[in-house]
Amino acid sequence: MFSALTKLADKPFIVGYFLPVLLAAICFVYTAPESYLPTLKDLSKTKDIGDLTFFVLAVWTFSVLLTEGNYWMYRALEGYFGPLNSKNRLKNRQERHMYLINKISTARFSWQKKLDQLIDTKNPSEAQRIEERTAYDQYLALLYTFRKRYPKDISRVRPTRFGNTIVAFESYPLQVYGAESITFWPRLQAAIPKDFAASLTDAKSQVDLFVNGKRTAIPS
């Protein structure tokens, strides 16, 4: 129980949940009409520790409640439901998915052709080597872009860029290493260095800051 309480005051919670709610609360205080919530604006001028403590506790409470709905906010931004779950959006993303696949195939064919020419030539020139290397770099750049933005299977394409990035992140280990991320990740967490784990936690808290910042900004 106490370990769970400490997580509600650590850096990921402060950055990903408390900070968005605090910023939304401050914006709400300063933009609320004077006749609507006059006591809130007086709060910024008060020196009463009790009032400030109440304000901080209220923000902290809303931050805790925000953690409960965080999963569904992610799902909405990924396009599983809500206004972002649009057939037109999905169609556009699928078309972009196929466009990149075709570009990758063309780039691979071009590189393979130059590589074969390089192999068949007894004394290839420096220009041929540069052309082959350039074609290979272009192919790798397209492949990297595709794997970063989209899943391999078109049936997993989501209608939003955020959703496709999440799915691509989940499917990348399977494409590159042949390992299912959802299955192996809990085991890897026990073996990865603490510094690397901390960097992953920081990255996750930054994404939470973006997601929850968007969520708390809606009513503001």
PDB file of N, CA and C in Angstrom, residues 99-150:
ATOM      1  N   TYR A  99       1.567   3.318 -49.686  1.00  0.00           N
ATOM      2  CA  TYR A  99       2.477   4.175 -50.452  1.00  0.00           C
ATOM      3  C   TYR A  99       3.921   3.992 -49.979  1.00  0.00           C
ATOM      4  N   LEU A 100       4.105   3.956 -48.671  1.00  0.00           N
ATOM      5  CA  LEU A 100       5.452   3.769 -48.134  1.00  0.00           C
ATOM      6  C   LEU A 100       5.989   2.376 -48.445  1.00  0.00           C
ATOM      7  N   ILE A 101       5.123   1.380 -48.391  1.00  0.00           N
ATOM      8  CA  ILE A 101       5.560   0.019 -48.724  1.00  0.00           C
ATOM      9  C   ILE A 101       6.031  -0.052 -50.174  1.00  0.00           C
ATOM     10  N   ASN A 102       5.295   0.594 -51.067  1.00  0.00           N
ATOM     11  CA  ASN A 102       5.694   0.607 -52.478  1.00  0.00           C
ATOM     12  C   ASN A 102       7.019   1.348 -52.675  1.00  0.00           C
ATOM     13  N   LYS A 103       7.197   2.444 -51.948  1.00  0.00           N
ATOM     14  CA  LYS A 103       8.454   3.184 -52.047  1.00  0.00           C
ATOM     15  C   LYS A 103       9.624   2.346 -51.530  1.00  0.00           C
ATOM     16  N   ILE A 104       9.384   1.605 -50.467  1.00  0.00           N
ATOM     17  CA  ILE A 104      10.431   0.737 -49.919  1.00  0.00           C
ATOM     18  C   ILE A 104      10.784  -0.362 -50.910  1.00  0.00           C
ATOM     19  N   SER A 105       9.770  -0.947 -51.533  1.00  0.00           N
ATOM     20  CA  SER A 105      10.020  -2.006 -52.523  1.00  0.00           C
ATOM     21  C   SER A 105      10.811  -1.473 -53.709  1.00  0.00           C
ATOM     22  N   THR A 106      10.451  -0.276 -54.163  1.00  0.00           N
ATOM     23  CA  THR A 106      11.173   0.337 -55.280  1.00  0.00           C
ATOM     24  C   THR A 106      12.615   0.646 -54.899  1.00  0.00           C
ATOM     25  N   ALA A 107      12.800   1.176 -53.699  1.00  0.00           N
ATOM     26  CA  ALA A 107      14.150   1.508 -53.240  1.00  0.00           C
ATOM     27  C   ALA A 107      14.993   0.250 -53.060  1.00  0.00           C
ATOM     28  N   ARG A 108      14.378  -0.807 -52.563  1.00  0.00           N
ATOM     29  CA  ARG A 108      15.109  -2.065 -52.386  1.00  0.00           C
ATOM     30  C   ARG A 108      15.514  -2.660 -53.733  1.00  0.00           C
ATOM     31  N   PHE A 109      14.594  -2.600 -54.688  1.00  0.00           N
ATOM     32  CA  PHE A 109      14.897  -3.119 -56.024  1.00  0.00           C
ATOM     33  C   PHE A 109      16.037  -2.329 -56.659  1.00  0.00           C
ATOM     34  N   SER A 110      15.987  -1.003 -56.499  1.00  0.00           N
ATOM     35  CA  SER A 110      17.039  -0.152 -57.061  1.00  0.00           C
ATOM     36  C   SER A 110      18.388  -0.458 -56.419  1.00  0.00           C
ATOM     37  N   TRP A 111      18.387  -0.611 -55.102  1.00  0.00           N
ATOM     38  CA  TRP A 111      19.648  -0.934 -54.417  1.00  0.00           C
ATOM     39  C   TRP A 111      20.164  -2.312 -54.824  1.00  0.00           C
ATOM     40  N   GLN A 112      19.260  -3.300 -54.898  1.00  0.00           N
ATOM     41  CA  GLN A 112      19.667  -4.659 -55.260  1.00  0.00           C
ATOM     42  C   GLN A 112      20.257  -4.697 -56.670  1.00  0.00           C
ATOM     43  N   LYS A 113      19.680  -3.905 -57.553  1.00  0.00           N
ATOM     44  CA  LYS A 113      20.180  -3.847 -58.931  1.00  0.00           C
ATOM     45  C   LYS A 113      21.592  -3.276 -58.968  1.00  0.00           C
ATOM     46  N   LYS A 114      21.818  -2.200 -58.237  1.00  0.00           N
ATOM     47  CA  LYS A 114      23.154  -1.598 -58.203  1.00  0.00           C
ATOM     48  C   LYS A 114      24.155  -2.512 -57.506  1.00  0.00           C
ATOM     49  N   LEU A 115      23.683  -3.242 -56.504  1.00  0.00           N
ATOM     50  CA  LEU A 115      24.565  -4.180 -55.814  1.00  0.00           C
ATOM     51  C   LEU A 115      24.976  -5.318 -56.737  1.00  0.00           C
ATOM     52  N   ASP A 116      24.028  -5.842 -57.507  1.00  0.00           N
ATOM     53  CA  ASP A 116      24.344  -6.909 -58.461  1.00  0.00           C
ATOM     54  C   ASP A 116      25.337  -6.427 -59.513  1.00  0.00           C
ATOM     55  N   GLN A 117      25.141  -5.199 -59.983  1.00  0.00           N
ATOM     56  CA  GLN A 117      26.076  -4.643 -60.961  1.00  0.00           C
ATOM     57  C   GLN A 117      27.470  -4.499 -60.357  1.00  0.00           C
ATOM     58  N   LEU A 118      27.495  -4.112 -59.090  1.00  0.00           N
ATOM     59  CA  LEU A 118      28.776  -3.947 -58.410  1.00  0.00           C
ATOM     60  C   LEU A 118      29.488  -5.288 -58.256  1.00  0.00           C
ATOM     61  N   ILE A 119      28.718  -6.325 -57.956  1.00  0.00           N
ATOM     62  CA  ILE A 119      29.300  -7.658 -57.780  1.00  0.00           C
ATOM     63  C   ILE A 119      29.780  -8.226 -59.119  1.00  0.00           C
ATOM     64  N   ASP A 120      29.006  -7.976 -60.176  1.00  0.00           N
ATOM     65  CA  ASP A 120      29.348  -8.525 -61.492  1.00  0.00           C
ATOM     66  C   ASP A 120      30.530  -7.805 -62.146  1.00  0.00           C
ATOM     67  N   THR A 121      30.790  -6.595 -61.711  1.00  0.00           N
ATOM     68  CA  THR A 121      31.901  -5.832 -62.287  1.00  0.00           C
ATOM     69  C   THR A 121      33.214  -6.262 -61.639  1.00  0.00           C
ATOM     70  N   LYS A 122      34.178  -6.598 -62.473  1.00  0.00           N
ATOM     71  CA  LYS A 122      35.451  -7.095 -61.944  1.00  0.00           C
ATOM     72  C   LYS A 122      36.185  -6.009 -61.173  1.00  0.00           C
ATOM     73  N   ASN A 123      36.271  -4.831 -61.742  1.00  0.00           N
ATOM     74  CA  ASN A 123      36.939  -3.710 -61.076  1.00  0.00           C
ATOM     75  C   ASN A 123      35.978  -2.524 -61.008  1.00  0.00           C
ATOM     76  N   PRO A 124      35.068  -2.541 -60.041  1.00  0.00           N
ATOM     77  CA  PRO A 124      34.084  -1.446 -59.966  1.00  0.00           C
ATOM     78  C   PRO A 124      34.750  -0.116 -59.630  1.00  0.00           C
ATOM     79  N   SER A 125      34.199   0.919 -60.214  1.00  0.00           N
ATOM     80  CA  SER A 125      34.734   2.255 -59.974  1.00  0.00           C
ATOM     81  C   SER A 125      34.223   2.799 -58.642  1.00  0.00           C
ATOM     82  N   GLU A 126      34.846   3.877 -58.205  1.00  0.00           N
ATOM     83  CA  GLU A 126      34.421   4.506 -56.960  1.00  0.00           C
ATOM     84  C   GLU A 126      33.011   5.079 -57.088  1.00  0.00           C
ATOM     85  N   ALA A 127      32.684   5.559 -58.290  1.00  0.00           N
ATOM     86  CA  ALA A 127      31.347   6.105 -58.525  1.00  0.00           C
ATOM     87  C   ALA A 127      30.278   5.023 -58.368  1.00  0.00           C
ATOM     88  N   GLN A 128      30.581   3.809 -58.834  1.00  0.00           N
ATOM     89  CA  GLN A 128      29.630   2.705 -58.681  1.00  0.00           C
ATOM     90  C   GLN A 128      29.430   2.352 -57.208  1.00  0.00           C
ATOM     91  N   ARG A 129      30.514   2.368 -56.459  1.00  0.00           N
ATOM     92  CA  ARG A 129      30.415   2.068 -55.030  1.00  0.00           C
ATOM     93  C   ARG A 129      29.571   3.124 -54.305  1.00  0.00           C
ATOM     94  N   ILE A 130      29.775   4.371 -54.687  1.00  0.00           N
ATOM     95  CA  ILE A 130      29.015   5.459 -54.062  1.00  0.00           C
ATOM     96  C   ILE A 130      27.534   5.342 -54.408  1.00  0.00           C
ATOM     97  N   GLU A 131      27.237   5.005 -55.667  1.00  0.00           N
ATOM     98  CA  GLU A 131      25.844   4.845 -56.085  1.00  0.00           C
ATOM     99  C   GLU A 131      25.168   3.712 -55.318  1.00  0.00           C
ATOM    100  N   GLU A 132      25.893   2.613 -55.157  1.00  0.00           N
ATOM    101  CA  GLU A 132      25.329   1.472 -54.426  1.00  0.00           C
ATOM    102  C   GLU A 132      25.082   1.836 -52.968  1.00  0.00           C
ATOM    103  N   ARG A 133      26.045   2.531 -52.377  1.00  0.00           N
ATOM    104  CA  ARG A 133      25.904   2.908 -50.971  1.00  0.00           C
ATOM    105  C   ARG A 133      24.781   3.924 -50.780  1.00  0.00           C
ATOM    106  N   THR A 134      24.652   4.850 -51.714  1.00  0.00           N
ATOM    107  CA  THR A 134      23.584   5.849 -51.640  1.00  0.00           C
ATOM    108  C   THR A 134      22.212   5.188 -51.754  1.00  0.00           C
ATOM    109  N   ALA A 135      22.098   4.242 -52.690  1.00  0.00           N
ATOM    110  CA  ALA A 135      20.830   3.523 -52.856  1.00  0.00           C
ATOM    111  C   ALA A 135      20.493   2.719 -51.605  1.00  0.00           C
ATOM    112  N   TYR A 136      21.512   2.135 -50.997  1.00  0.00           N
ATOM    113  CA  TYR A 136      21.296   1.360 -49.766  1.00  0.00           C
ATOM    114  C   TYR A 136      20.855   2.263 -48.614  1.00  0.00           C
ATOM    115  N   ASP A 137      21.487   3.420 -48.494  1.00  0.00           N
ATOM    116  CA  ASP A 137      21.115   4.366 -47.435  1.00  0.00           C
ATOM    117  C   ASP A 137      19.685   4.873 -47.620  1.00  0.00           C
ATOM    118  N   GLN A 138      19.296   5.115 -48.869  1.00  0.00           N
ATOM    119  CA  GLN A 138      17.934   5.566 -49.137  1.00  0.00           C
ATOM    120  C   GLN A 138      16.920   4.480 -48.768  1.00  0.00           C
ATOM    121  N   TYR A 139      17.269   3.253 -49.081  1.00  0.00           N
ATOM    122  CA  TYR A 139      16.390   2.130 -48.733  1.00  0.00           C
ATOM    123  C   TYR A 139      16.248   1.999 -47.216  1.00  0.00           C
ATOM    124  N   LEU A 140      17.352   2.091 -46.500  1.00  0.00           N
ATOM    125  CA  LEU A 140      17.305   1.984 -45.043  1.00  0.00           C
ATOM    126  C   LEU A 140      16.534   3.139 -44.413  1.00  0.00           C
ATOM    127  N   ALA A 141      16.691   4.338 -44.972  1.00  0.00           N
ATOM    128  CA  ALA A 141      15.982   5.503 -44.435  1.00  0.00           C
ATOM    129  C   ALA A 141      14.470   5.334 -44.573  1.00  0.00           C
ATOM    130  N   LEU A 142      14.032   4.844 -45.723  1.00  0.00           N
ATOM    131  CA  LEU A 142      12.601   4.606 -45.925  1.00  0.00           C
ATOM    132  C   LEU A 142      12.091   3.500 -45.006  1.00  0.00           C
ATOM    133  N   LEU A 143      12.889   2.456 -44.856  1.00  0.00           N
ATOM    134  CA  LEU A 143      12.496   1.344 -43.995  1.00  0.00           C
ATOM    135  C   LEU A 143      12.393   1.790 -42.539  1.00  0.00           C
ATOM    136  N   TYR A 144      13.346   2.614 -42.115  1.00  0.00           N
ATOM    137  CA  TYR A 144      13.327   3.125 -40.741  1.00  0.00           C
ATOM    138  C   TYR A 144      12.103   4.010 -40.512  1.00  0.00           C
ATOM    139  N   THR A 145      11.805   4.867 -41.484  1.00  0.00           N
ATOM    140  CA  THR A 145      10.636   5.745 -41.375  1.00  0.00           C
ATOM    141  C   THR A 145       9.352   4.933 -41.276  1.00  0.00           C
ATOM    142  N   PHE A 146       9.260   3.905 -42.089  1.00  0.00           N
ATOM    143  CA  PHE A 146       8.059   3.068 -42.080  1.00  0.00           C
ATOM    144  C   PHE A 146       7.903   2.351 -40.742  1.00  0.00           C
ATOM    145  N   ARG A 147       8.973   1.761 -40.257  1.00  0.00           N
ATOM    146  CA  ARG A 147       8.895   1.008 -38.999  1.00  0.00           C
ATOM    147  C   ARG A 147       8.632   1.917 -37.808  1.00  0.00           C
ATOM    148  N   LYS A 148       9.021   3.161 -37.925  1.00  0.00           N
ATOM    149  CA  LYS A 148       8.797   4.112 -36.838  1.00  0.00           C
ATOM    150  C   LYS A 148       7.366   4.634 -36.830  1.00  0.00           C
ATOM    151  N   ARG A 149       6.730   4.667 -37.996  1.00  0.00           N
ATOM    152  CA  ARG A 149       5.414   5.292 -38.108  1.00  0.00           C
ATOM    153  C   ARG A 149       4.256   4.322 -38.258  1.00  0.00           C
ATOM    154  N   TYR A 150       4.533   3.117 -38.764  1.00  0.00           N
ATOM    155  CA  TYR A 150       3.432   2.206 -39.073  1.00  0.00           C
ATOM    156  C   TYR A 150       3.765   0.776 -38.664  1.00  0.00           C
TER     157      TYR A 150
END
